[in-house]
Coordinates of C-alpha atoms in Angstrom, one line a residue:
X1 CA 0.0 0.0 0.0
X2 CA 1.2 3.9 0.0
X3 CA 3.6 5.1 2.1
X4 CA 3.5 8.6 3.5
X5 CA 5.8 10.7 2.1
X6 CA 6.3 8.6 -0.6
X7 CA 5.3 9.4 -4.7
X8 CA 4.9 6.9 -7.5
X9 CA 5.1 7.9 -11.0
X10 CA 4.2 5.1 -13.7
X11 CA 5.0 4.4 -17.1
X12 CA 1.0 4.8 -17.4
X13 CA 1.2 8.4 -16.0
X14 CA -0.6 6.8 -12.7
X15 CA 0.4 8.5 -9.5
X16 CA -1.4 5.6 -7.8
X17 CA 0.8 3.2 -5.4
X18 CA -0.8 0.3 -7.3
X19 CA -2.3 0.3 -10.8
X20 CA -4.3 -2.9 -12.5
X21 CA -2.4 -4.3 -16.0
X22 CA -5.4 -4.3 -18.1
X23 CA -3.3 -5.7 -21.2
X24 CA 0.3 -6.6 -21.6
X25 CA 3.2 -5.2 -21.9
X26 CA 6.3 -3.4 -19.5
X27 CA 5.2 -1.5 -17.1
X28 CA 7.6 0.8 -15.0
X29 CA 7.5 3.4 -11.7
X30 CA 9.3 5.7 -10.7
X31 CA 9.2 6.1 -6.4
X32 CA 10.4 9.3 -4.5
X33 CA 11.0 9.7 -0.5
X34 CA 9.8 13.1 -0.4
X35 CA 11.2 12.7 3.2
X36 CA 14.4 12.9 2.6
X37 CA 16.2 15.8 2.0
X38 CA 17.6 14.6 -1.5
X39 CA 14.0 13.1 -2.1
X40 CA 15.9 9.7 -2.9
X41 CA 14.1 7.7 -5.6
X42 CA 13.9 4.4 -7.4
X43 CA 13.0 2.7 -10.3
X44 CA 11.1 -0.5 -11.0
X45 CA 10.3 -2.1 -14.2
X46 CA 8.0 -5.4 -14.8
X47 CA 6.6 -7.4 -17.9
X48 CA 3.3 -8.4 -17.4
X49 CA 1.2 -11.0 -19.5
X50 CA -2.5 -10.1 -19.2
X51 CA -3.9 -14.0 -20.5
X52 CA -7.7 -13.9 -22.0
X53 CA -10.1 -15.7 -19.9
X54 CA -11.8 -18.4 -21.8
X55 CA -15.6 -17.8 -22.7
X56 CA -17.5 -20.6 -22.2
X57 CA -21.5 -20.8 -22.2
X58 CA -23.4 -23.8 -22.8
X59 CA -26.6 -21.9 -23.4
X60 CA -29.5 -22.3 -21.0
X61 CA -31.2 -25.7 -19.6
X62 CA -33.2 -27.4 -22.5
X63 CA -35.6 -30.5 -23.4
X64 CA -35.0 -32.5 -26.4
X65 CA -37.6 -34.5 -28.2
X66 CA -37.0 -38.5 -28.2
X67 CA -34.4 -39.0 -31.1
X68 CA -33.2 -35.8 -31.5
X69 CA -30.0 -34.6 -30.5
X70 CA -28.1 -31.5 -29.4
X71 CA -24.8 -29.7 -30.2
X72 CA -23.3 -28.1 -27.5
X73 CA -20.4 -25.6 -28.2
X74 CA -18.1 -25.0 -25.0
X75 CA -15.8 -21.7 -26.4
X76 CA -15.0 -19.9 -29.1
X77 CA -11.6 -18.7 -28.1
X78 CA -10.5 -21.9 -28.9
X79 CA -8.5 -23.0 -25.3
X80 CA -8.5 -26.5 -24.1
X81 CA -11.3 -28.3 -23.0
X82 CA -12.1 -30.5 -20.7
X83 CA -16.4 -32.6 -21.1
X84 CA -18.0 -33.8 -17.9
X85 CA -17.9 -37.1 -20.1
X86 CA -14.0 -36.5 -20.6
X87 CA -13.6 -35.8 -23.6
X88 CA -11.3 -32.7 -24.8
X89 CA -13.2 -31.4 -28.1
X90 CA -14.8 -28.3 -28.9
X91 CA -18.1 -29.8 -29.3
X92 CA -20.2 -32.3 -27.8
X93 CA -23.5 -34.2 -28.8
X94 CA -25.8 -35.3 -26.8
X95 CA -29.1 -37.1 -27.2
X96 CA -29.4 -38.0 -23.6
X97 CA -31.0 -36.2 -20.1
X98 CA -28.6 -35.0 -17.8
X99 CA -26.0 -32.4 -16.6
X100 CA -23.0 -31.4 -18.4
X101 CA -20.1 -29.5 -18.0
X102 CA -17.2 -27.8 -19.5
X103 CA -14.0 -26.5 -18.6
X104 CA -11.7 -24.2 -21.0
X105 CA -8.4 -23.3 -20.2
X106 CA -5.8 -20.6 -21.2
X107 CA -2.5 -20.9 -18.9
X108 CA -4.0 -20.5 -15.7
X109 CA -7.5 -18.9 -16.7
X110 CA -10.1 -21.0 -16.3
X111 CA -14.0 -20.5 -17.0
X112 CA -16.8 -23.2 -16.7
X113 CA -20.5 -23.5 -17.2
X114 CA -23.5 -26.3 -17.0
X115 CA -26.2 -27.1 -18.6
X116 CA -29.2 -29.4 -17.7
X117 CA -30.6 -31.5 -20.6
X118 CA -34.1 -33.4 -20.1
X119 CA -35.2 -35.7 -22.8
X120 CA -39.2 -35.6 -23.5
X121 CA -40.7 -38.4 -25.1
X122 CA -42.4 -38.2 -28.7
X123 CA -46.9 -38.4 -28.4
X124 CA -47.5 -42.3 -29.5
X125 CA -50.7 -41.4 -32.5
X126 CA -53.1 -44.3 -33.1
X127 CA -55.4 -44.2 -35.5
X128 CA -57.0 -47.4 -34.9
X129 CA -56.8 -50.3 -37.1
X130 CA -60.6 -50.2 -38.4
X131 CA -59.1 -50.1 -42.3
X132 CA -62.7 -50.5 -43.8
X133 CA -66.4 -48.6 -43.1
X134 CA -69.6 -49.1 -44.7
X135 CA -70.8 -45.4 -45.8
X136 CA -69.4 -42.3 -45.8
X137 CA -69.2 -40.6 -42.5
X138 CA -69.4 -43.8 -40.4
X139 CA -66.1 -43.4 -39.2
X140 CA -64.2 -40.7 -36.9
X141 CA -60.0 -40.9 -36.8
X142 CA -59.1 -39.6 -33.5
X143 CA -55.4 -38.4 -33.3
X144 CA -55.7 -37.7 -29.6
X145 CA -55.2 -35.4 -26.7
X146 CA -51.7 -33.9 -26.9
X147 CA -52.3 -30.2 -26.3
X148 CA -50.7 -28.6 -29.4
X149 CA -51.2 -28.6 -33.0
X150 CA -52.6 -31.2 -35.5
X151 CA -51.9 -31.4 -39.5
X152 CA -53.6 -34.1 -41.5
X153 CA -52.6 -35.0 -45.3
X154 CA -55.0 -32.6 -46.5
X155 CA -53.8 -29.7 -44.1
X156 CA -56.8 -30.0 -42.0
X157 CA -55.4 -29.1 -38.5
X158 CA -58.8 -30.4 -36.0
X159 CA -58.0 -33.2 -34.1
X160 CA -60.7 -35.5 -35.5
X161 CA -60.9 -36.6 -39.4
X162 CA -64.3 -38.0 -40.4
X163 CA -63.8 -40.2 -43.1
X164 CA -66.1 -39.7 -46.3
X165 CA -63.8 -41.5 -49.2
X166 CA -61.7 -44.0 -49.4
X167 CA -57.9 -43.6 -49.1
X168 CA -54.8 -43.0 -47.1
X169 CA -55.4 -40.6 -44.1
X170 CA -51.8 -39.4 -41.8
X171 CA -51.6 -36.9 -39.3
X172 CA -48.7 -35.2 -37.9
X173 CA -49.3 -34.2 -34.2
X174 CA -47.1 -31.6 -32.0
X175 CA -47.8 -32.0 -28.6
X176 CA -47.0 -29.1 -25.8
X177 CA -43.3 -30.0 -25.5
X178 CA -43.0 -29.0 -29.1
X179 CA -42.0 -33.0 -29.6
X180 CA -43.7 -35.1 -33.1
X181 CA -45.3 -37.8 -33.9
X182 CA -47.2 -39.4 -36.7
X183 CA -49.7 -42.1 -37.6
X184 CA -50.9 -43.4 -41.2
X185 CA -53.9 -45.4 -41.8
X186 CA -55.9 -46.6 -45.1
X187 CA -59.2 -46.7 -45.1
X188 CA -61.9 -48.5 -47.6
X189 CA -65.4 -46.9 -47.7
X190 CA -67.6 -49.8 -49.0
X191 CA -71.0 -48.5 -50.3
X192 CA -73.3 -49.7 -48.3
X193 CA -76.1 -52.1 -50.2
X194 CA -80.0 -50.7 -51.4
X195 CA -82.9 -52.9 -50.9
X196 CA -84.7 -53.6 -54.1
X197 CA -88.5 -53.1 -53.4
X198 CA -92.0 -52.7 -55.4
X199 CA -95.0 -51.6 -55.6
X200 CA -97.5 -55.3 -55.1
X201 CA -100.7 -56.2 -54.5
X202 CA -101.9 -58.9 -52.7
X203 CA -105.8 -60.4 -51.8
X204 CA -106.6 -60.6 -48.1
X205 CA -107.8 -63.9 -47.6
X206 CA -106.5 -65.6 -50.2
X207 CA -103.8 -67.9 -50.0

């Protein structure tokens, strides 16, 4: 700390006692005993090194949809890095819940973060397996309760498909996690058959 009596005079035109190296280079000072009656001084010089400290952000916690997987970057200043899993890449992929970590280092700067991964499972659609109907509008496909959006191979997006004509009918279904699923079914619509009557008359009585 400062002395009384004492003045400092830096390379950085500081008159502090103590100055912070914000990048590298020499830095010198000049220090005077004022109490003296030759105000004897000295001079210092140093070489500092100011080292980057690694950036490294995973991003924030996340879910991923059954099957998909996820890319996580750890710096871009490109220092060594260490994976919770122990591995020492740049990158990981991961496709599975959990926590992971990273370390970067840069001489002896280090910087870490984590991240939380949750995996959500795709909605299971079922159609049924009723692949023929007598009639139009005898049958209702239901794609179910998944609380997000529904888009059928026609782009109708209700929930519910009655079937009028024969032929291929698939939904795609987002549910609230934002995860997919799909379901396919074809479908026969048979006509259904007309009586043949007429007009006849018949004598009570007779056999």
């Amino acid at each position: 700390g400062p002395k009384t009596g004492f003045t400092y005079n830096w390379s950085t035109n500081s008159t502090d006692s103590s100055i912070i190296a914000g990048v590298s280079g020499n830095y010198s000072v000049t220090v005077t005993d004022t109490t003296t009656a030759n105000n004897c001084s000295n001079f210092g010089n140093v070489s500092m090194t100011v080292l980057q400290v690694p950036q490294v952000s995973l991003g924030n916690d996340t879910n991923l949809c059954g099957g998909k997987t996820l890319l996580l970057q750890a710096t871009t200043t490109g220092s060594p890095v260490q994976w919770s899993t122990n591995q020492n890449q740049a990158y990981l992929s991961v496709n599975s819940a959990g926590t992971y970590w990273s370390t970067a280092v840069s001489g002896s700067c280090t910087s870490s973060d984590t991240i939380q991964i949750g995996v959500k499972n795709n909605p299971t659609v079922n159609l049924g397996n009723q692949s023929s109907v007598c009639g139009a509008g005898n049958l209702v496909l239901d794609a179910g309760a998944f609380g997000g959006s529904y888009k059928w191979q026609d782009n109708d997006t209700s929930r519910t498909k009655t079937i009028n004509n024969s032929g291929l009918y698939s939904v795609i279904v987002i549910d609230s996690n934002g995860c997919q699923g799909t379901a396919s079914l074809q479908v026969s619509v048979n006509s259904s058959p007309t009586p043949q009557l007429s007009n006849k008359s018949v004598c009570s009585g007779v056999p």
